[in-house]
Amino acid sequence: MKFFDFFELPISFTLDEADLRKRFLSNSKRYHPDFYTLESDAKQAEILQLSSLNNEAYRTLSDFDQRMKYILEEKGLLVEGQNEIPQIFLMEMMDINEQLMELEFDFDEPIFTAVKQAVETKEHELEAEINPILQGYIEETASPEELNLIKIFYLKKRYLLRIKENLSTFAHRR
């Protein structure tokens, strides 16, 4: 069963987090295995499966990045080996990657701070560009172009996350 269907929600990149949590808690009570101890083994197995689905669906949909990945995978847009980041973005990241290499060999606080700031600025720029599309997303009328822009945003965001993870390795040198 698809996660959005399970919670009886429309497919959306932006969700009402409080409503999602309310649905999760309601399902948690509804499918709690302790309430089915006197049922048949088959019914107990079914409830355990529904309880697990409830937890997995909530874990996925309550996290923006996981939700985005889930929707893109469901649409068949994230395919191994076919997730290319636009070259222009990679060219923009060359300076940051070169500065990361410098930090590996010789930590420098001003370079560290500049790279961290550049990554945060790029993240904010990307979010500002995509937010109108995410906010206005309607499953039934979404165009392939919109979905492709969301996919590219997701890939760029993942790329920036890897840079941030690399930066965190330098934090202990401060």
Tab-separated table of C-alpha atoms in Angstrom:
chain	number	residue	atom	x	y	z
A	1	MET	CA	0.000	0.000	0.000
A	2	LYS	CA	1.262	3.451	-0.857
A	3	PHE	CA	2.068	5.697	2.088
A	4	PHE	CA	-0.169	8.611	1.120
A	5	ASP	CA	-3.093	6.246	0.531
A	6	PHE	CA	-2.479	4.610	3.891
A	7	PHE	CA	-2.898	7.963	5.658
A	8	GLU	CA	-5.693	9.016	3.264
A	9	LEU	CA	-3.710	12.058	2.150
A	10	PRO	CA	-3.204	13.550	-1.280
A	11	ILE	CA	0.296	13.165	-2.706
A	12	SER	CA	2.109	16.356	-1.777
A	13	PHE	CA	5.647	17.544	-1.194
A	14	THR	CA	4.344	19.869	1.524
A	15	LEU	CA	2.200	18.345	4.232
A	16	ASP	CA	0.432	19.578	7.301
A	17	GLU	CA	2.807	17.964	9.804
A	18	ALA	CA	0.294	18.170	12.670
A	19	ASP	CA	-2.379	16.417	10.588
A	20	LEU	CA	0.079	13.709	9.540
A	21	ARG	CA	1.063	13.132	13.170
A	22	LYS	CA	-2.597	12.971	14.207
A	23	ARG	CA	-3.283	10.326	11.563
A	24	PHE	CA	-0.180	8.388	12.613
A	25	LEU	CA	-1.230	8.375	16.278
A	26	SER	CA	-4.769	7.347	15.373
A	27	ASN	CA	-3.415	4.445	13.307
A	28	SER	CA	-0.978	3.551	16.093
A	29	LYS	CA	-3.919	3.009	18.433
A	30	ARG	CA	-6.005	1.308	15.756
A	31	TYR	CA	-3.275	-1.165	14.766
A	32	HIS	CA	-1.576	-1.749	18.097
A	33	PRO	CA	-0.783	-5.484	18.313
A	34	ASP	CA	-1.728	-5.645	22.018
A	35	PHE	CA	-5.378	-5.114	21.103
A	36	TYR	CA	-5.389	-8.222	18.925
A	37	THR	CA	-3.818	-10.859	21.176
A	38	LEU	CA	-6.999	-12.963	21.204
A	39	GLU	CA	-7.409	-12.864	17.424
A	40	SER	CA	-6.306	-15.566	15.001
A	41	ASP	CA	-2.672	-15.840	13.974
A	42	ALA	CA	-3.585	-14.508	10.533
A	43	LYS	CA	-5.293	-11.426	12.008
A	44	GLN	CA	-2.371	-10.819	14.375
A	45	ALA	CA	0.057	-11.019	11.442
A	46	GLU	CA	-2.102	-8.587	9.442
A	47	ILE	CA	-2.207	-6.092	12.320
A	48	LEU	CA	1.529	-6.383	12.855
A	49	GLN	CA	2.054	-5.669	9.160
A	50	LEU	CA	-0.264	-2.635	9.325
A	51	SER	CA	1.501	-1.388	12.453
A	52	SER	CA	4.858	-1.682	10.703
A	53	LEU	CA	3.480	0.068	7.625
A	54	ASN	CA	2.162	2.872	9.818
A	55	ASN	CA	5.601	3.393	11.367
A	56	GLU	CA	7.475	3.222	8.054
A	57	ALA	CA	5.017	5.518	6.278
A	58	TYR	CA	5.184	8.073	9.070
A	59	ARG	CA	8.973	7.965	9.243
A	60	THR	CA	9.141	8.587	5.492
A	61	LEU	CA	6.431	11.202	5.109
A	62	SER	CA	7.336	13.208	8.211
A	63	ASP	CA	10.830	13.932	6.857
A	64	PHE	CA	10.855	16.407	3.949
A	65	ASP	CA	13.844	14.854	2.171
A	66	GLN	CA	12.562	11.300	2.591
A	67	ARG	CA	9.102	12.359	1.426
A	68	MET	CA	10.580	13.990	-1.671
A	69	LYS	CA	12.660	10.899	-2.428
A	70	TYR	CA	9.634	8.647	-1.914
A	71	ILE	CA	7.437	10.631	-4.318
A	72	LEU	CA	10.150	10.825	-6.967
A	73	GLU	CA	10.801	7.077	-6.679
A	74	GLU	CA	7.072	6.331	-6.899
A	75	LYS	CA	6.967	8.410	-10.085
A	76	GLY	CA	9.915	6.426	-11.468
A	77	LEU	CA	12.083	9.551	-11.641
A	78	LEU	CA	14.943	8.414	-9.416
A	79	VAL	CA	16.543	5.618	-11.365
A	80	GLU	CA	19.994	4.323	-10.468
A	81	GLY	CA	22.561	5.595	-12.951
A	82	GLN	CA	20.164	8.105	-14.504
A	83	ASN	CA	20.266	10.841	-11.882
A	84	GLU	CA	22.471	13.426	-13.484
A	85	ILE	CA	23.078	16.766	-11.862
A	86	PRO	CA	23.180	19.604	-14.400
A	87	GLN	CA	26.721	20.484	-15.486
A	88	ILE	CA	26.206	24.180	-14.786
A	89	PHE	CA	25.553	23.386	-11.122
A	90	LEU	CA	28.635	21.168	-10.941
A	91	MET	CA	30.695	23.984	-12.453
A	92	GLU	CA	29.360	26.330	-9.758
A	93	MET	CA	30.451	23.813	-7.143
A	94	MET	CA	34.019	23.546	-8.474
A	95	ASP	CA	35.299	26.419	-6.331
A	96	ILE	CA	33.704	24.957	-3.235
A	97	ASN	CA	35.171	21.528	-3.965
A	98	GLU	CA	38.614	23.049	-4.499
A	99	GLN	CA	38.332	24.842	-1.177
A	100	LEU	CA	37.338	21.563	0.463
A	101	MET	CA	40.512	19.970	-0.902
A	102	GLU	CA	42.538	22.856	0.513
A	103	LEU	CA	40.926	22.311	3.897
A	104	GLU	CA	41.892	18.643	3.801
A	105	PHE	CA	45.566	19.499	3.477
A	106	ASP	CA	45.703	22.704	5.474
A	107	PHE	CA	42.771	23.720	7.655
A	108	ASP	CA	42.065	27.426	7.497
A	109	GLU	CA	39.240	28.912	9.573
A	110	PRO	CA	38.334	31.703	7.103
A	111	ILE	CA	38.129	29.215	4.197
A	112	PHE	CA	36.046	26.854	6.327
A	113	THR	CA	33.651	29.681	7.214
A	114	ALA	CA	33.457	30.884	3.604
A	115	VAL	CA	32.659	27.403	2.276
A	116	LYS	CA	30.056	26.827	4.962
A	117	GLN	CA	28.420	30.166	4.144
A	118	ALA	CA	28.532	29.504	0.382
A	119	VAL	CA	26.798	26.150	0.826
A	120	GLU	CA	24.114	27.644	3.071
A	121	THR	CA	23.546	30.480	0.591
A	122	LYS	CA	23.218	28.017	-2.291
A	123	GLU	CA	20.744	25.932	-0.287
A	124	HIS	CA	18.594	28.993	0.380
A	125	GLU	CA	18.713	29.991	-3.297
A	126	LEU	CA	17.645	26.521	-4.412
A	127	GLU	CA	14.818	26.411	-1.869
A	128	ALA	CA	13.575	29.864	-2.905
A	129	GLU	CA	13.485	28.717	-6.549
A	130	ILE	CA	11.620	25.476	-5.903
A	131	ASN	CA	9.231	26.465	-3.093
A	132	PRO	CA	6.559	27.926	-5.411
A	133	ILE	CA	6.510	24.660	-7.360
A	134	LEU	CA	6.409	22.538	-4.200
A	135	GLN	CA	3.685	24.667	-2.617
A	136	GLY	CA	1.567	24.641	-5.777
A	137	TYR	CA	2.057	20.958	-6.566
A	138	ILE	CA	-1.178	19.182	-7.431
A	139	GLU	CA	-0.757	15.535	-8.313
A	140	GLU	CA	-3.432	15.462	-11.006
A	141	THR	CA	-2.143	18.496	-12.921
A	142	ALA	CA	1.609	18.316	-12.317
A	143	SER	CA	3.603	18.588	-15.512
A	144	PRO	CA	6.662	16.471	-16.354
A	145	GLU	CA	8.673	19.721	-16.358
A	146	GLU	CA	7.632	20.491	-12.774
A	147	LEU	CA	8.525	16.999	-11.643
A	148	ASN	CA	11.877	17.227	-13.413
A	149	LEU	CA	12.633	20.543	-11.653
A	150	ILE	CA	11.787	18.917	-8.324
A	151	LYS	CA	14.036	15.973	-9.160
A	152	ILE	CA	16.927	18.302	-10.040
A	153	PHE	CA	16.369	20.217	-6.812
A	154	TYR	CA	16.469	16.951	-4.859
A	155	LEU	CA	19.731	15.887	-6.529
A	156	LYS	CA	21.352	19.281	-5.944
A	157	LYS	CA	20.234	19.234	-2.330
A	158	ARG	CA	21.782	15.781	-1.859
A	159	TYR	CA	25.003	17.059	-3.411
A	160	LEU	CA	25.098	19.988	-0.988
A	161	LEU	CA	24.387	17.633	1.888
A	162	ARG	CA	27.505	15.617	1.001
A	163	ILE	CA	29.542	18.827	1.030
A	164	LYS	CA	28.098	19.702	4.453
A	165	GLU	CA	29.010	16.235	5.704
A	166	ASN	CA	32.570	16.791	4.471
A	167	LEU	CA	32.623	20.154	6.232
A	168	SER	CA	31.540	18.545	9.473
A	169	THR	CA	34.698	16.429	9.408
A	170	PHE	CA	36.705	19.656	9.574
A	171	ALA	CA	34.699	21.088	12.477
A	172	HIS	CA	36.777	19.207	15.041
A	173	ARG	CA	39.896	21.006	13.800
A	174	ARG	CA	38.533	24.375	14.801
